[in-house]
Coordinates of C-alpha atoms in Angstrom, one line a residue:
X1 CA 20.9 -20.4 12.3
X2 CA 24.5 -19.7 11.9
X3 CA 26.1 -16.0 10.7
X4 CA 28.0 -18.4 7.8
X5 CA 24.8 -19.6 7.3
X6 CA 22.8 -16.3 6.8
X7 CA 26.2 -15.1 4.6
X8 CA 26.6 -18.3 1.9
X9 CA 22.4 -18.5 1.6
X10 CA 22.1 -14.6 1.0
X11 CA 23.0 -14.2 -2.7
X12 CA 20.1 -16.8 -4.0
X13 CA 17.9 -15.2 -1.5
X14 CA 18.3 -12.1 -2.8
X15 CA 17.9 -13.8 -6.2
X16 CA 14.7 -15.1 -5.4
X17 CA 13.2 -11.9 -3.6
X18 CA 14.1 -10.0 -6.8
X19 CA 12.1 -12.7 -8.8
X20 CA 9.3 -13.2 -6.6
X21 CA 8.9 -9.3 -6.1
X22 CA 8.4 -9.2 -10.3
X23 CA 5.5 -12.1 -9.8
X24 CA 3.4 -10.8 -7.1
X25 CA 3.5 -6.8 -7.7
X26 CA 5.6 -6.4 -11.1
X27 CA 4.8 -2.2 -11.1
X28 CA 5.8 -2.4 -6.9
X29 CA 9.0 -4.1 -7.8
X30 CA 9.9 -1.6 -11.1
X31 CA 9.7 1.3 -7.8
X32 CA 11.7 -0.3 -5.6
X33 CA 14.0 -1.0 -8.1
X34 CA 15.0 2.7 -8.4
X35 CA 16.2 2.6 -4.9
X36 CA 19.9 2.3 -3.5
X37 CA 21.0 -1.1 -3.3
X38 CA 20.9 -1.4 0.4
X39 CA 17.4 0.1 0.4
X40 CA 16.1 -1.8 -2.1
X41 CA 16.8 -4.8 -0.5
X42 CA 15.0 -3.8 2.8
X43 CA 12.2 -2.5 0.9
X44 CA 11.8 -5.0 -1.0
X45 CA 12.0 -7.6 2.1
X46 CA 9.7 -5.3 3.8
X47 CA 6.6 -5.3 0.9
X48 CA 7.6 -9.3 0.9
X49 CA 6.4 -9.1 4.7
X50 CA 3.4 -7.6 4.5
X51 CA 2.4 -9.9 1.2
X52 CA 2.3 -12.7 3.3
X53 CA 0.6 -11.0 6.1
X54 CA -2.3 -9.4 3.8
X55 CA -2.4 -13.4 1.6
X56 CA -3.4 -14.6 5.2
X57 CA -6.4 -12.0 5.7
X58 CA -7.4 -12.5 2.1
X59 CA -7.9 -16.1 2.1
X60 CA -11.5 -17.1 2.1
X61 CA -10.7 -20.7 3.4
X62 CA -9.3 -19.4 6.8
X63 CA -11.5 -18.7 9.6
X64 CA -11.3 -15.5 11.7
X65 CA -9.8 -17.6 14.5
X66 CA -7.2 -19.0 12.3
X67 CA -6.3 -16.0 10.4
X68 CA -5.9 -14.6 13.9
X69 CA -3.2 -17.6 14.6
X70 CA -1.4 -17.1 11.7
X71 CA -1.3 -13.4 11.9
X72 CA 0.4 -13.7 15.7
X73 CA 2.4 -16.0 14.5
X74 CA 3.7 -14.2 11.3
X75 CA 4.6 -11.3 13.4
X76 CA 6.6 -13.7 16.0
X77 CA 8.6 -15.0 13.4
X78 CA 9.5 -11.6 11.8
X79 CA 10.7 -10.7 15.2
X80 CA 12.8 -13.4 15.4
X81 CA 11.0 -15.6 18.4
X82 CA 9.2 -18.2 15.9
X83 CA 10.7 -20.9 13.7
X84 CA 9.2 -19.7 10.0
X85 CA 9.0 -23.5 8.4
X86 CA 6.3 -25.0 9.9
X87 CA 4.4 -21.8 9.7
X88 CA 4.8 -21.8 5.7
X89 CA 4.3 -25.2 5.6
X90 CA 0.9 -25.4 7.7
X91 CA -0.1 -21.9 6.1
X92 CA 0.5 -23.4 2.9
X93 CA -1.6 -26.2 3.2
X94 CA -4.4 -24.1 3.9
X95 CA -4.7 -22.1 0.7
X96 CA -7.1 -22.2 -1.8
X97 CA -7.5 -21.5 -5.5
X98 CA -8.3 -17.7 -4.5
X99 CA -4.4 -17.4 -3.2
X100 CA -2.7 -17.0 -6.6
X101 CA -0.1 -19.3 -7.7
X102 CA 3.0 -16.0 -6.8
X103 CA 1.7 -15.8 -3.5
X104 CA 1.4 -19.2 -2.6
X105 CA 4.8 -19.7 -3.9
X106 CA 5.7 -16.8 -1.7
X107 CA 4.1 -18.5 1.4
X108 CA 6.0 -21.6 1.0
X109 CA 9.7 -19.7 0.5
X110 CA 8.5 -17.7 3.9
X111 CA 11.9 -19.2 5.3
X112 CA 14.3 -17.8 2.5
X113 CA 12.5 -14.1 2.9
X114 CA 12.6 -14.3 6.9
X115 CA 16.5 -14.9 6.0
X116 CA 17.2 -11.8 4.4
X117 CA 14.9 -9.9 7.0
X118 CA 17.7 -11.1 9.7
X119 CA 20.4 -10.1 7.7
X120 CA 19.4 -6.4 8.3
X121 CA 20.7 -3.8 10.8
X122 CA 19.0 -3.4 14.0
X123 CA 17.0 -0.6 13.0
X124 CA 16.1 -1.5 10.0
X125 CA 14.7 -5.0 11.5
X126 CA 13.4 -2.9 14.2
X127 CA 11.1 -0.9 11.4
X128 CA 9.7 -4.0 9.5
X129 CA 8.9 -5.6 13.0
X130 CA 6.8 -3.1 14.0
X131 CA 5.5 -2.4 10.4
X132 CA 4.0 -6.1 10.3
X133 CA 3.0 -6.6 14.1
X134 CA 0.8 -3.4 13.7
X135 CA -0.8 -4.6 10.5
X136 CA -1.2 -7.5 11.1
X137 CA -3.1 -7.1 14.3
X138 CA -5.2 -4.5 12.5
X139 CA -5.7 -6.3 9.7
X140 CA -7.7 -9.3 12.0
X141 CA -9.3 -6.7 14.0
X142 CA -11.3 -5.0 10.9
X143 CA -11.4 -8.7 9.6
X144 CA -13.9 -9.6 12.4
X145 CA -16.4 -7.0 11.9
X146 CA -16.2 -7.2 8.2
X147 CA -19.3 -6.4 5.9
X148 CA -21.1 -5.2 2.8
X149 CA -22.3 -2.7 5.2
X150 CA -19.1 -0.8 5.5
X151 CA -17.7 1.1 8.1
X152 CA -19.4 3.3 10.9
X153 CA -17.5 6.3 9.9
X154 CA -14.1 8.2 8.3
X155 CA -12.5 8.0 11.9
X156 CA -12.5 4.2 11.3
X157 CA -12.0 4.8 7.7
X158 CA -8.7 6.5 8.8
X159 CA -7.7 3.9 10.9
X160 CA -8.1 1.3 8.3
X161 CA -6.3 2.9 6.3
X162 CA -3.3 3.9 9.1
X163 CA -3.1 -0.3 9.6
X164 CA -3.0 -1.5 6.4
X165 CA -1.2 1.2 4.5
X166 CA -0.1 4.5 6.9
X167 CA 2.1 2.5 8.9
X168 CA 4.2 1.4 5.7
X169 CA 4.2 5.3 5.0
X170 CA 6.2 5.0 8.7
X171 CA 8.2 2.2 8.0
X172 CA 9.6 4.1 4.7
X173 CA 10.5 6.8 6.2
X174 CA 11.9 4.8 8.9
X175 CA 13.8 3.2 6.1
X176 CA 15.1 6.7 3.9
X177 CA 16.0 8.2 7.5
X178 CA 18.6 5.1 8.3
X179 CA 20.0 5.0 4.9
X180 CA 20.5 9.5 5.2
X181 CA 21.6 11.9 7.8
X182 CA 20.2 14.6 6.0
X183 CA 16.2 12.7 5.1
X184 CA 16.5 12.0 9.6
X185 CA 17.2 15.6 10.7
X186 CA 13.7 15.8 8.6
X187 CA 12.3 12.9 10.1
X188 CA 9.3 15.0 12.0
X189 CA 8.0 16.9 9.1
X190 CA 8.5 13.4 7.0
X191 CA 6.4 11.1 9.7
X192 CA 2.9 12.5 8.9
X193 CA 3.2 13.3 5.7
X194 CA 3.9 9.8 5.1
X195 CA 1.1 8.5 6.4
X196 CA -1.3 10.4 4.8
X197 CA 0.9 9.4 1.7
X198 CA 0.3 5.6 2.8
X199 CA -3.6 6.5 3.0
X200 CA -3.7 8.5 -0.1
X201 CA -2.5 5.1 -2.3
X202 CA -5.2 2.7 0.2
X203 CA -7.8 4.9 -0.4
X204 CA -7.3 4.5 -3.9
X205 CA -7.3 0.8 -3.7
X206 CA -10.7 1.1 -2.1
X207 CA -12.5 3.2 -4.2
X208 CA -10.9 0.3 -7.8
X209 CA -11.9 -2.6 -5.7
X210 CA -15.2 -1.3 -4.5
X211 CA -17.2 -3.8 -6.5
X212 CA -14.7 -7.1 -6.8
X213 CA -15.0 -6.2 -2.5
X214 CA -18.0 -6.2 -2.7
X215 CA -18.6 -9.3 -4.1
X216 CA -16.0 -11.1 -1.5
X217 CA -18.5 -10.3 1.0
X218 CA -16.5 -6.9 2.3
X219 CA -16.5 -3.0 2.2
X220 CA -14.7 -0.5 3.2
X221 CA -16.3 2.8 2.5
X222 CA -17.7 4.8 5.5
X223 CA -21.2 4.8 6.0
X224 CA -21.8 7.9 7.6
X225 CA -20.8 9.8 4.2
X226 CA -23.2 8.2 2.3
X227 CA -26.0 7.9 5.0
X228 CA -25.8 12.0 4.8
X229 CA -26.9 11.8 1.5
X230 CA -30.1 9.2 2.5
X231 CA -28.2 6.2 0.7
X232 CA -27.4 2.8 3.0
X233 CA -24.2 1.1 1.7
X234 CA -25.7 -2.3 1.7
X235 CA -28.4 -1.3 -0.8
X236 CA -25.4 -0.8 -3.6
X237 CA -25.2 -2.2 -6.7
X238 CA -22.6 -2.2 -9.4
X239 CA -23.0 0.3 -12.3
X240 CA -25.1 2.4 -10.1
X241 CA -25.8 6.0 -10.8
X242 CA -27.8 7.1 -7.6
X243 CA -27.0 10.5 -7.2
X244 CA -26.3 10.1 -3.2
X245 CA -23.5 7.7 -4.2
X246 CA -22.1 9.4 -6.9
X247 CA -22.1 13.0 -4.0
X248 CA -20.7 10.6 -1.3
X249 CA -18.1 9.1 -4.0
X250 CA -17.1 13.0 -5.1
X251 CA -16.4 13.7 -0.9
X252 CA -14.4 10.7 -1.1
X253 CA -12.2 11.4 -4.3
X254 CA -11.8 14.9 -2.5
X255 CA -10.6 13.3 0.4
X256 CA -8.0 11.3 -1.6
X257 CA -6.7 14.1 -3.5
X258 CA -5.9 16.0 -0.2
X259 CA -3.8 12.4 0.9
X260 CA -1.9 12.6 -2.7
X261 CA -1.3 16.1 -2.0
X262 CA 0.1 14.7 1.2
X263 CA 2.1 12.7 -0.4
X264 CA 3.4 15.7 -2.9
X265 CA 4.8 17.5 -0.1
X266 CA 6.2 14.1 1.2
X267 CA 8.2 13.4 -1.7
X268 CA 9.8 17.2 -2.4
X269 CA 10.9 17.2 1.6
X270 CA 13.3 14.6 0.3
X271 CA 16.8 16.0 -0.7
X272 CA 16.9 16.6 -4.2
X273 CA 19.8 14.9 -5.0
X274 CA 18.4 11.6 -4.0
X275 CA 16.4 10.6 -7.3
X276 CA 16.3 7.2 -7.0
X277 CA 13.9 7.4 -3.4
X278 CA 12.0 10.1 -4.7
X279 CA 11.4 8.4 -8.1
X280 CA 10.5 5.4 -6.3
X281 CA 7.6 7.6 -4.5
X282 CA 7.1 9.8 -7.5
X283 CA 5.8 6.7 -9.4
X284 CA 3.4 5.5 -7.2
X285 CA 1.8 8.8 -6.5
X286 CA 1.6 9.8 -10.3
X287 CA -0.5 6.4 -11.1
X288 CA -2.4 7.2 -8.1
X289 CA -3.5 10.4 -9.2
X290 CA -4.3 9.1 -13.2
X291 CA -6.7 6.4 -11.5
X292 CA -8.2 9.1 -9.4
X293 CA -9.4 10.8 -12.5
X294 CA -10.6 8.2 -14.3
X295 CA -12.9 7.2 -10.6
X296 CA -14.0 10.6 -10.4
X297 CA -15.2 10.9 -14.1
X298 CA -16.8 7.6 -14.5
X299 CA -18.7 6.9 -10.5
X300 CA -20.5 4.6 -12.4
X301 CA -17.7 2.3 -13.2
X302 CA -18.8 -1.5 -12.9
X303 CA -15.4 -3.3 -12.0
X304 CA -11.6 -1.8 -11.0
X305 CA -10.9 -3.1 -14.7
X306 CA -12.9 0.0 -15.9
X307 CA -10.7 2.8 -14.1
X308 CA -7.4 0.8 -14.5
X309 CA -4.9 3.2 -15.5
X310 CA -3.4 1.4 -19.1
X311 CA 0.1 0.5 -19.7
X312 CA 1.1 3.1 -21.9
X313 CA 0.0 5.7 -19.5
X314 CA 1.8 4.4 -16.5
X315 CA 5.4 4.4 -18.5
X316 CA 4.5 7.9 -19.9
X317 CA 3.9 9.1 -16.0
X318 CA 7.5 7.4 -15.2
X319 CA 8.6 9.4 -17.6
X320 CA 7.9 12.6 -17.4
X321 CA 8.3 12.6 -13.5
X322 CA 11.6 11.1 -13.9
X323 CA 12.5 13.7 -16.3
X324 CA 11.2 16.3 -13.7
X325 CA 12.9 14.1 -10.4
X326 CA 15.0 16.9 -9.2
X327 CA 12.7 20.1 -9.6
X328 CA 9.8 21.0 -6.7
X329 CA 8.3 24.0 -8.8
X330 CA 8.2 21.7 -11.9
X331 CA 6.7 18.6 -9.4
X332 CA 4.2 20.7 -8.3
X333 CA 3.3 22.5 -11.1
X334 CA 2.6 18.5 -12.9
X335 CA 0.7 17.6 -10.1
X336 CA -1.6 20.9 -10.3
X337 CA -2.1 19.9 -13.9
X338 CA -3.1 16.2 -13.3
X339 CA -5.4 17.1 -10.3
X340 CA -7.0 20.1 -12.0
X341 CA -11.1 19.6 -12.0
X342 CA -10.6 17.4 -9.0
X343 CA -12.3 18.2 -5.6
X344 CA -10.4 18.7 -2.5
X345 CA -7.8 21.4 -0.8
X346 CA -5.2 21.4 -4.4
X347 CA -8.1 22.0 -6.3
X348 CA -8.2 25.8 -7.6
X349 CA -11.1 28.0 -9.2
X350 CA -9.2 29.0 -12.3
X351 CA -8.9 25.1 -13.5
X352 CA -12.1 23.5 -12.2
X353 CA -15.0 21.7 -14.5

C-alpha cells in the first residue's frame, strides 16, 4: 500500500473510527474525545485494536485452537507482516449472534482501522504493537484454562488483569509521554502507576460481570480468597448472601480501591495544564469508583444491571471532575469523599461505616 494511498483514504478512516468508536463503547469514545487531536486519534486506533482482539476471545463459536490462530494472526497484522483482509473476512464469517452487530461491523472494516494504525509514528506504532501482541497472547493463555472454578490465586489474578488491562495502562502512558516532554521525564513514576490504574478499571469489570461470566461458562475471581473463608467458587449462585462470599467480596473491593487510588496518583502526576489527558482519565476513574460503591453495598447483587452506575450520575461525575481538572488538593479531597466507608489503604477511621 502506497503513502498516497494511506494519505487520500485517511479522512473517511478517521470518519469511520470516530463513528464506530461511538457504537461499540459510546462512554470510551466521550474520554477519548477530550484528548489532543493527535492523541485522540492513536487512542482511539489503539482501543479499536484491542476490540477486535478481546471480540475474538469472546466468541463462543471459536474454538481454543482457532481463537489461538486469529489471535497470532491479529497481532501479525498490527505489526505490519500480515495482509488484514482475508483475516476480517474469514474472522467475520465465524461470528455468531453473541458478537454484536458494532463489533462485527468492526471486524469486517479491520482493513480501514489497520490503515490509520500505519499512518502513526514509529513509536506510537511501536506502543500499540506491543499493547495487542501482549494481550492477545494472554488473553488465549487464560482462555485455555478457563472455568466457573476461577483462578488459583491473586498472583494470577494480577496477571490477568496486567494482560488484559495493565498493559493498556502502559501503552497510555507510552502514548501521553510521545505527545509531551514534560509527562516523559515522568515516565518512571507514571509506568506503575498506570498499571495498577489499568487493573483498578478490570477489576471492576470483574466484580459487574461476575454473574453474566458466570453463566458464559467463565470466572475470574481468585479462589484462594474465598477458599480462606471455607467457600469453593464453583458452589456460587447468583443473589447469594453467604457470608464467606460477601468477606471474600469486601477483600476484593479493598483491593480495587487501593488500584483506583493508583490510579489517583496516576492522573495528578500529569502536568496540570494538560486537562484534556487528565479529564480523559479522570472520567473513567470517577465511574469506576461510583460502581465500586454500589458493589460493596449490595454483595448480593444478581446481574451487573443491578450495580450499573445510571446516566445521570455519570454526567454529574464528568462534571464536577471537569470543574475540579486542574486542582490535586481538590482531586483528592473528591476522591476521599467518594471512597469514604470503602475498605482498603485510602480508607480512613474518621469516615468509615
Amino acid at each position: 500500500m502506497t503513502a498516497s494511498h494511506l494519505s487520500s483514504s485517511a479522512p473517511s478512516d478517521i470518519a469511520y473510527q470516530t463513528k464506530v468508536l461511538e457504537g461499540v463503547a459510546r462512554t470510551f469514545a466521550l474520554t477519548i474525545a477530550q484528548l489532543p487531536r493527535h492523541l485522540c486519534e492513536a487512542v482511539g486506533n489503539a482501543y479499536l485494536l484491542c476490540r477486535i482482539a478481546d471480540t475474538i476471545e469472546d466468541e463462543p463459536a471459536l474454538s481454543l485452537a482457532q481463537k489461538q490462530a486469529f489471535s497470532r494472526r491479529f497481532a501479525e497484522i498490527v505489526a505490519g507482516r500480515e495482509d488484514p483482509v482475508p483475516f476480517a473476512r474469514e474472522l467475520g464469517h465465524r461470528l455468531s449472534s453473541s458478537t454484536s452487530d458494532h463489533e462485527a461491523n468492526l471486524v469486517a472494516n479491520t482493513p480501514r482501522v489497520i490503515r490509520i494504525t500505519q499512518r502513526f509514528t514509529l513509536a506510537q506504532r511501536h506502543a500499540i504493537c506491543r499493547c495487542v501482541r501482549i494481550m492477545s497472547h494472554g488473553m488465549v493463555e487464560f482462555q485455555r484454562n478457563a472455568s466457573t472454578e476461577g483462578l488459583r490465586d491473586l498472583a494470577q489474578l494480577d496477571r490477568y488483569c496486567y494482560h488484559v488491562a495493565g498493559v493498556v495502562g502502559e501503552t497510555l502512558t507510552a502514548l501521553f509521554c510521545n505527545h509531551s516532554e514534560e509527562i516523559d521525564r515522568r515516565r518512571e513514576d507514571l509506568l506503575p502507576l498506570s498499571v495498577s490504574f489499568g487493573q483498578g478499571l478490570q477489576m471492576i469489570n470483574i466484580l459487574k460481570d461476575l454473574w453474566e461470566d458466570r453463566r458464559r461458562g467463565v470466572c475470574w475471581l481468585p479462589r484462594d480468597v474465598f477458599r480462606s473463608s471455607g467457600l469453593e467458587l464453583g458452589s456460587l449462585s447468583p443473589g447469594t448472601a453467604d457470608p464467606a462470599f460477601v468477606e471474600g467480596l469486601r477483600e476484593l473491593v479493598a483491593i480495587t480501591h487501593n488500584h483506583l487510588a493508583d490510579g489517583l496518583r496516576f492522573i495528578v502526576s500529569l502536568p496540570t495544564h494538560e486537562t484534556g489527558i487528565r479529564r480523559s482519565c479522570l472520567w473513567p476513574l470517577a465511574i469506576a469508583v461510583l460502581t465500586l460503591r454500589r458493589i460493596y453495598r449490595k454483595p448480593t447483587f444478581r446481574s451487573g444491571r443491578e450495580v450499573k452506575v445510571s446516566r445521570r450520575s455519570v454526567w454529574a461525575a464528568a462534571i464536577l471532575t471537569s470543574a475540579l481538572v486542574r486542582s490535586n488538593p481538590a482531586l483528592n479531597l473528591l476522591f476521599k469523599i467518594f471512597t469514604c466507608g470503602l475498605p482498603g489503604r485510602a480508607a480512613t477511621s474518621d469516615c468509615r461505616e
